Amino acid sequence: MNALRFCMITTFYPPYNFGGDGIGVQRLSQALVRRGHQVTVVHNASAYHLLSNGVAPEPPQPDGVEVVSLEHRLGRAAALLDHQSGRPLVHGRRLKRLLESGGYDVINFHNISLAGGPGVLGLGNAIKLYMAHEHWLICPSHVLWRHGREVCTGRECLRCVLHYRRPPQMWRYTGFLERQLSYVDTFIAMSEFSRAKHREFGFPRPMEVLPYFLPDETQPDSIDDHPSPYERPYFLFVGRLERIKGVEDVIPIFADYGDADFVIAGDGEHRAVLESLAAENPRIHFLGRVPTDELQRYYRHAIALIVPSVCYETFGIILIEAFRAGVPVIARRIGPFPELIDRSGAGLLFDDPEQLRTALARVQHDMDGRARLASAGLRAFERYWSEEAVMPQYLDIVKRAAQRRGNHHVAAAVAAEGSA
């Protein structure tokens, strides 16, 4: 096989990372390395330090991926310059040198909001992909959560960013972003829902759909191999504790739902509010951040995963983590969640507290039904969201982009890997 050289450009990358986008980039990079390709990841460590409240990251583990961390003594001012200009003003020379002399066959842009903004899209001459892990291309706040209180159904961007106490990005009103998009060969949405939402908000380019995946090498052990990490039956939430995750809508349900506890794995700026809301209820337990291996035990022994997000997410990695663990999902009927539940047949949807309460009781007490949901989730994971299922789709996107560009070397290398 002819090994290709990939470069990933992203703001966050583990361990300098907060959410699912950086983990998704890491899994993609590691999967490419396992297939014999060379991968360099360029991320902005200064952006992590800006937002981490002094929390130091864990030391990275060697995995065959070359990592380049961008840092600058200007710190917050450097991030603000990039944010406001839409250009890599601080790290521009270094990025230009990396991308134009690195011999890369493929440059894959991810969350570039603080990794050069749209101005970085013009650097380098490789095949270029852009993965929309967030809705940054159409939303200055990334998440289509208008004025901090509601899903966005129409643009009120200036008022909205002022509500978030962020300075407006005037380059968004100049056509600069649209001009920079012309440098990208293929845009990728993480779900059909996200592609449709980009189209609805006027994104002018066609998009492929490629979901997240979980690595094949980390299949969980049998549920019987390890005891439950919790002494009572429980429902599980996994994620950052922010208002948009909707946990505060779930906590009141457990005021009179006594058949099981509610276990919350994660941390974030909204944790104090949630702990105050749950202060009188001993059946609600906050774990904080949980190491990956330990988190798998919580998944495996949960009655179901509750996904109550109130905003438009682009995918939902925690759903496929639950599917792989053989755990049903109870998700709010919003964003990409109906798409994932319908495709898997592995969960229930709710619109309001009463429907959530009914779903909790149904999943907990209908043992045969829960087993059917669990089996359906595992089958769907293996078919749609495993590394084995998704990576050939990713490489096919690369091949088709190369063919359109007339890059026969890249197209042939991917084709040869597919036929091996």
Short mmCIF file of C-alpha atoms in Angstrom, two decimals, residues 22-360:
data_model
loop_
_atom_site.label_atom_id
_atom_site.label_comp_id
_atom_site.label_asym_id
_atom_site.label_seq_id
_atom_site.Cartn_x
_atom_site.Cartn_y
_atom_site.Cartn_z
CA GLY A 22 -11.30 16.64 19.55
CA ILE A 23 -11.89 13.01 20.46
CA GLY A 24 -13.36 12.43 17.01
CA VAL A 25 -10.25 13.92 15.39
CA GLN A 26 -8.05 11.72 17.56
CA ARG A 27 -9.95 8.55 16.65
CA LEU A 28 -9.80 9.38 12.95
CA SER A 29 -6.06 10.09 13.17
CA GLN A 30 -5.30 6.89 15.07
CA ALA A 31 -7.40 4.83 12.63
CA LEU A 32 -5.42 6.23 9.70
CA VAL A 33 -2.14 5.39 11.43
CA ARG A 34 -3.36 1.83 12.02
CA ARG A 35 -3.94 1.61 8.27
CA GLY A 36 -0.34 2.56 7.58
CA HIS A 37 -0.77 6.28 6.81
CA GLN A 38 1.21 9.15 8.33
CA VAL A 39 -0.77 11.72 10.31
CA THR A 40 0.20 15.12 11.71
CA VAL A 41 -2.25 16.98 13.94
CA VAL A 42 -1.88 20.74 14.41
CA HIS A 43 -3.90 22.20 17.30
CA ASN A 44 -3.97 25.38 19.35
CA ALA A 45 -2.83 24.63 22.91
CA SER A 46 -3.22 28.32 23.80
CA ALA A 47 -6.96 28.08 23.11
CA TYR A 48 -7.22 25.23 25.60
CA HIS A 49 -5.33 27.16 28.27
CA LEU A 50 -7.58 30.16 27.62
CA LEU A 51 -10.73 28.18 28.42
CA SER A 52 -9.52 25.54 30.88
CA ASN A 53 -9.62 27.63 34.08
CA GLY A 54 -6.13 26.47 34.92
CA VAL A 55 -6.87 22.73 34.67
CA ALA A 56 -3.71 21.06 33.35
CA PRO A 57 -4.16 18.33 30.74
CA GLU A 58 -3.04 14.77 31.28
CA PRO A 59 0.26 13.82 29.57
CA PRO A 60 -0.43 12.55 26.03
CA GLN A 61 0.14 8.88 25.28
CA PRO A 62 2.25 7.89 22.23
CA ASP A 63 0.05 6.47 19.45
CA GLY A 64 1.97 7.07 16.23
CA VAL A 65 0.34 10.44 15.51
CA GLU A 66 2.67 13.44 15.18
CA VAL A 67 1.23 16.36 17.17
CA VAL A 68 2.16 20.02 16.69
CA SER A 69 0.93 22.31 19.46
CA LEU A 70 0.57 26.01 18.68
CA GLU A 71 1.23 28.30 21.62
CA HIS A 72 1.95 32.01 21.86
CA ARG A 73 3.05 34.33 24.62
CA LEU A 74 0.20 36.72 23.79
CA GLY A 75 -2.26 34.11 25.08
CA ARG A 76 -5.79 35.56 25.17
CA ALA A 77 -4.84 38.43 22.88
CA ALA A 78 -3.57 35.97 20.26
CA ALA A 79 -6.86 34.05 20.29
CA LEU A 80 -8.81 37.31 20.06
CA LEU A 81 -6.79 38.42 17.02
CA ASP A 82 -7.58 35.23 15.14
CA HIS A 83 -11.22 35.28 16.26
CA GLN A 84 -11.78 38.84 15.11
CA SER A 85 -9.80 38.78 11.88
CA GLY A 86 -10.81 35.30 10.68
CA ARG A 87 -7.16 34.87 9.71
CA PRO A 88 -4.13 33.14 11.28
CA LEU A 89 -2.45 36.41 12.21
CA VAL A 90 -0.44 35.02 15.12
CA HIS A 91 0.53 31.59 13.79
CA GLY A 92 0.18 32.34 10.08
CA ARG A 93 3.82 31.96 9.08
CA ARG A 94 4.21 28.70 10.97
CA LEU A 95 0.98 27.27 9.56
CA LYS A 96 1.92 28.31 6.04
CA ARG A 97 5.31 26.64 6.40
CA LEU A 98 3.78 23.47 7.86
CA LEU A 99 1.06 23.10 5.24
CA GLU A 100 3.03 24.11 2.19
CA SER A 101 6.29 22.28 2.87
CA GLY A 102 5.02 19.24 4.75
CA GLY A 103 4.38 17.13 1.67
CA TYR A 104 0.80 16.39 2.70
CA ASP A 105 -1.54 14.53 0.39
CA VAL A 106 -4.67 15.41 2.37
CA ILE A 107 -5.40 18.34 4.70
CA ASN A 108 -8.46 17.78 6.86
CA PHE A 109 -9.82 20.88 8.59
CA HIS A 110 -11.95 20.37 11.69
CA ASN A 111 -12.85 23.02 14.29
CA ILE A 112 -10.68 25.87 13.00
CA SER A 113 -12.35 28.70 14.92
CA LEU A 114 -9.17 29.37 16.93
CA ALA A 115 -6.78 27.52 14.64
CA GLY A 116 -6.56 30.17 11.94
CA GLY A 117 -10.24 30.73 11.14
CA PRO A 118 -11.38 30.67 7.50
CA GLY A 119 -8.09 32.27 6.49
CA VAL A 120 -6.29 28.95 7.04
CA LEU A 121 -8.38 27.21 4.37
CA GLY A 122 -6.27 28.72 1.59
CA LEU A 123 -2.96 27.35 2.88
CA GLY A 124 -1.39 24.28 1.31
CA ASN A 125 -1.96 22.52 -1.99
CA ALA A 126 -3.24 19.11 -0.87
CA ILE A 127 -6.69 17.58 -1.21
CA LYS A 128 -8.74 19.51 1.35
CA LEU A 129 -11.64 18.27 3.46
CA TYR A 130 -13.64 20.17 6.07
CA MET A 131 -15.51 18.27 8.82
CA ALA A 132 -18.31 20.26 10.46
CA HIS A 133 -18.12 18.98 14.03
CA GLU A 134 -20.08 22.07 15.08
CA HIS A 135 -22.30 24.56 13.26
CA TRP A 136 -19.53 27.18 13.19
CA LEU A 137 -19.82 27.65 9.41
CA ILE A 138 -23.33 29.07 9.88
CA CYS A 139 -23.34 30.19 13.53
CA PRO A 140 -20.89 32.52 15.33
CA SER A 141 -21.67 30.76 18.64
CA HIS A 142 -21.16 27.31 17.01
CA VAL A 143 -24.26 25.65 18.51
CA LEU A 144 -27.37 27.40 17.07
CA TRP A 145 -28.48 28.22 20.61
CA ARG A 146 -30.00 31.68 20.24
CA HIS A 147 -29.57 34.28 22.98
CA GLY A 148 -28.57 31.52 25.39
CA ARG A 149 -32.15 30.37 25.82
CA GLU A 150 -33.62 28.72 22.69
CA VAL A 151 -32.80 26.81 19.52
CA CYS A 152 -32.10 29.09 16.60
CA THR A 153 -34.85 29.20 13.97
CA GLY A 154 -33.58 32.29 12.15
CA ARG A 155 -30.60 34.58 12.15
CA GLU A 156 -30.29 37.20 14.89
CA CYS A 157 -26.52 36.82 15.00
CA LEU A 158 -25.47 40.29 16.14
CA ARG A 159 -27.84 40.36 19.10
CA CYS A 160 -26.98 36.77 19.91
CA VAL A 161 -23.18 37.18 20.07
CA LEU A 162 -23.62 40.28 22.20
CA HIS A 163 -25.72 38.21 24.58
CA TYR A 164 -22.81 35.75 24.79
CA ARG A 165 -20.52 38.72 25.49
CA ARG A 166 -18.45 38.03 22.43
CA PRO A 167 -17.30 40.70 19.98
CA PRO A 168 -18.97 40.38 16.56
CA GLN A 169 -16.87 38.80 13.82
CA MET A 170 -17.24 41.42 11.13
CA TRP A 171 -15.58 39.19 8.53
CA ARG A 172 -18.77 37.13 8.53
CA TYR A 173 -20.53 40.06 6.84
CA THR A 174 -17.93 40.70 4.12
CA GLY A 175 -18.09 37.57 1.96
CA PHE A 176 -14.65 36.50 3.22
CA LEU A 177 -15.88 33.14 4.52
CA GLU A 178 -17.62 32.32 1.23
CA ARG A 179 -14.46 33.13 -0.73
CA GLN A 180 -12.33 30.92 1.49
CA LEU A 181 -14.74 28.00 1.10
CA SER A 182 -13.64 27.72 -2.54
CA TYR A 183 -10.31 26.25 -1.39
CA VAL A 184 -12.02 23.18 0.12
CA ASP A 185 -12.68 20.15 -2.07
CA THR A 186 -15.28 18.43 0.12
CA PHE A 187 -17.36 19.46 3.12
CA ILE A 188 -18.54 16.77 5.54
CA ALA A 189 -21.51 16.91 7.92
CA MET A 190 -21.69 14.46 10.80
CA SER A 191 -25.39 13.62 10.30
CA GLU A 192 -28.20 14.09 7.80
CA PHE A 193 -29.77 16.51 10.27
CA SER A 194 -26.66 18.68 10.39
CA ARG A 195 -26.38 18.72 6.59
CA ALA A 196 -30.01 19.84 6.34
CA LYS A 197 -29.47 22.52 9.00
CA HIS A 198 -26.46 23.89 7.10
CA ARG A 199 -28.57 24.05 3.96
CA GLU A 200 -31.45 25.72 5.83
CA PHE A 201 -29.14 28.47 7.09
CA GLY A 202 -27.76 29.19 3.63
CA PHE A 203 -24.52 27.23 3.51
CA PRO A 204 -23.71 27.37 -0.22
CA ARG A 205 -21.70 24.16 -0.71
CA PRO A 206 -22.80 20.52 -1.04
CA MET A 207 -21.92 18.29 1.91
CA GLU A 208 -21.18 14.62 2.32
CA VAL A 209 -22.44 12.85 5.47
CA LEU A 210 -19.97 10.81 7.50
CA PRO A 211 -20.81 9.81 11.09
CA TYR A 212 -18.50 9.48 14.04
CA PHE A 213 -17.20 6.03 14.90
CA LEU A 214 -15.68 4.18 17.83
CA PRO A 215 -12.38 2.29 17.50
CA ASP A 216 -12.66 -1.42 16.80
CA GLU A 217 -9.88 -2.17 19.24
CA THR A 218 -11.80 -1.08 22.35
CA GLN A 219 -14.78 -3.43 22.28
CA PRO A 220 -16.11 -3.76 25.85
CA ASP A 221 -15.98 -6.91 27.94
CA SER A 222 -19.09 -8.84 28.86
CA ILE A 223 -21.30 -7.23 31.49
CA ASP A 224 -20.61 -10.24 33.69
CA ASP A 225 -16.85 -9.62 33.67
CA HIS A 226 -17.02 -6.64 36.06
CA PRO A 227 -19.40 -5.79 38.90
CA SER A 228 -21.58 -2.72 38.72
CA PRO A 229 -19.80 0.46 39.86
CA TYR A 230 -23.01 1.63 41.54
CA GLU A 231 -25.04 -0.07 44.25
CA ARG A 232 -28.58 0.67 42.98
CA PRO A 233 -30.29 0.50 39.57
CA TYR A 234 -29.52 3.71 37.71
CA PHE A 235 -30.02 5.75 34.57
CA LEU A 236 -26.92 7.46 33.19
CA PHE A 237 -26.06 10.86 31.72
CA VAL A 238 -22.64 11.42 30.10
CA GLY A 239 -21.40 14.80 28.89
CA ARG A 240 -20.35 18.33 29.72
CA LEU A 241 -22.53 20.04 32.28
CA GLU A 242 -23.86 23.00 30.32
CA ARG A 243 -27.34 24.44 30.04
CA ILE A 244 -27.70 23.20 26.46
CA LYS A 245 -27.33 19.58 27.63
CA GLY A 246 -30.74 19.73 29.32
CA VAL A 247 -29.86 17.90 32.56
CA GLU A 248 -31.86 20.33 34.67
CA ASP A 249 -35.00 19.11 32.89
CA VAL A 250 -34.28 15.54 34.06
CA ILE A 251 -33.43 16.13 37.72
CA PRO A 252 -37.01 17.03 38.80
CA ILE A 253 -38.29 13.73 37.34
CA PHE A 254 -36.33 11.85 40.00
CA ALA A 255 -38.06 13.73 42.81
CA ASP A 256 -40.80 11.08 42.68
CA TYR A 257 -39.27 8.36 40.48
CA GLY A 258 -37.98 6.06 43.17
CA ASP A 259 -37.28 2.87 41.26
CA ALA A 260 -33.81 3.95 40.15
CA ASP A 261 -31.16 6.63 40.64
CA PHE A 262 -29.81 9.20 38.20
CA VAL A 263 -26.01 9.11 37.80
CA ILE A 264 -24.34 12.06 36.08
CA ALA A 265 -20.86 11.61 34.58
CA GLY A 266 -19.17 14.83 33.52
CA ASP A 267 -18.21 18.30 34.63
CA GLY A 268 -18.66 21.86 33.45
CA GLU A 269 -19.65 25.40 34.26
CA HIS A 270 -23.30 24.42 34.96
CA ARG A 271 -22.45 21.83 37.60
CA ALA A 272 -23.04 24.08 40.62
CA VAL A 273 -26.52 24.98 39.37
CA LEU A 274 -27.39 21.32 38.84
CA GLU A 275 -26.03 20.27 42.23
CA SER A 276 -28.13 22.96 43.87
CA LEU A 277 -31.21 21.75 42.01
CA ALA A 278 -30.53 18.17 43.13
CA ALA A 279 -29.43 19.00 46.69
CA GLU A 280 -32.49 17.47 48.39
CA ASN A 281 -32.46 14.24 46.38
CA PRO A 282 -30.07 11.47 47.49
CA ARG A 283 -30.96 9.45 44.37
CA ILE A 284 -29.02 11.87 42.13
CA HIS A 285 -25.27 11.33 42.10
CA PHE A 286 -22.58 13.47 40.41
CA LEU A 287 -19.45 11.57 39.40
CA GLY A 288 -17.46 14.44 37.86
CA ARG A 289 -15.04 13.49 35.12
CA VAL A 290 -14.71 9.72 34.78
CA PRO A 291 -11.73 7.93 33.15
CA THR A 292 -12.62 6.12 29.93
CA ASP A 293 -12.16 2.59 31.28
CA GLU A 294 -14.29 3.29 34.34
CA LEU A 295 -16.93 5.05 32.23
CA GLN A 296 -17.38 1.86 30.21
CA ARG A 297 -18.47 0.07 33.40
CA TYR A 298 -21.07 2.76 34.06
CA TYR A 299 -22.40 2.37 30.53
CA ARG A 300 -22.58 -1.42 30.72
CA HIS A 301 -24.56 -1.55 33.95
CA ALA A 302 -26.95 1.36 33.30
CA ILE A 303 -30.64 0.74 32.67
CA ALA A 304 -30.42 3.30 29.86
CA LEU A 305 -28.54 6.41 28.79
CA ILE A 306 -30.57 9.63 29.00
CA VAL A 307 -29.74 12.25 26.36
CA PRO A 308 -31.78 15.37 27.17
CA SER A 309 -29.94 18.01 25.09
CA VAL A 310 -32.09 21.01 24.21
CA CYS A 311 -29.90 22.31 21.37
CA TYR A 312 -29.10 21.22 17.81
CA GLU A 313 -26.08 18.96 18.12
CA THR A 314 -24.35 17.70 14.99
CA PHE A 315 -24.29 14.04 16.02
CA GLY A 316 -24.19 12.46 19.49
CA ILE A 317 -21.16 10.27 20.19
CA ILE A 318 -22.57 9.18 23.54
CA LEU A 319 -25.46 7.45 21.76
CA ILE A 320 -23.18 5.14 19.81
CA GLU A 321 -21.10 4.56 22.94
CA ALA A 322 -24.28 3.30 24.59
CA PHE A 323 -25.23 1.20 21.55
CA ARG A 324 -21.82 -0.50 21.60
CA ALA A 325 -22.20 -1.21 25.32
CA GLY A 326 -25.59 -2.82 24.73
CA VAL A 327 -27.46 -0.07 26.55
CA PRO A 328 -30.73 1.50 25.30
CA VAL A 329 -30.99 5.26 24.83
CA ILE A 330 -33.75 7.64 25.90
CA ALA A 331 -33.23 10.87 23.95
CA ARG A 332 -35.05 14.13 23.43
CA ARG A 333 -36.74 14.38 20.05
CA ILE A 334 -34.43 17.05 18.68
CA GLY A 335 -31.52 17.45 16.29
CA PRO A 336 -29.83 14.26 15.06
CA PHE A 337 -31.16 12.03 17.85
CA PRO A 338 -34.33 10.85 16.03
CA GLU A 339 -32.11 9.97 13.08
CA LEU A 340 -29.85 7.79 15.26
CA ILE A 341 -32.71 6.19 17.19
CA ASP A 342 -34.69 5.44 14.02
CA ARG A 343 -31.66 3.93 12.31
CA SER A 344 -30.68 1.78 15.26
CA GLY A 345 -34.07 0.81 16.69
CA ALA A 346 -32.28 0.99 20.03
CA GLY A 347 -34.11 3.58 22.08
CA LEU A 348 -37.06 5.81 22.84
CA LEU A 349 -37.68 9.51 22.17
CA PHE A 350 -39.42 12.05 24.37
CA ASP A 351 -40.76 15.58 23.97
CA ASP A 352 -41.81 16.51 27.51
CA PRO A 353 -41.35 15.43 31.15
CA GLU A 354 -44.33 13.09 31.13
CA GLN A 355 -43.04 11.24 28.07
CA LEU A 356 -39.62 10.99 29.72
CA ARG A 357 -41.15 9.57 32.89
CA THR A 358 -43.09 6.99 30.85
CA ALA A 359 -39.94 6.03 28.91
CA LEU A 360 -37.96 5.52 32.13
#
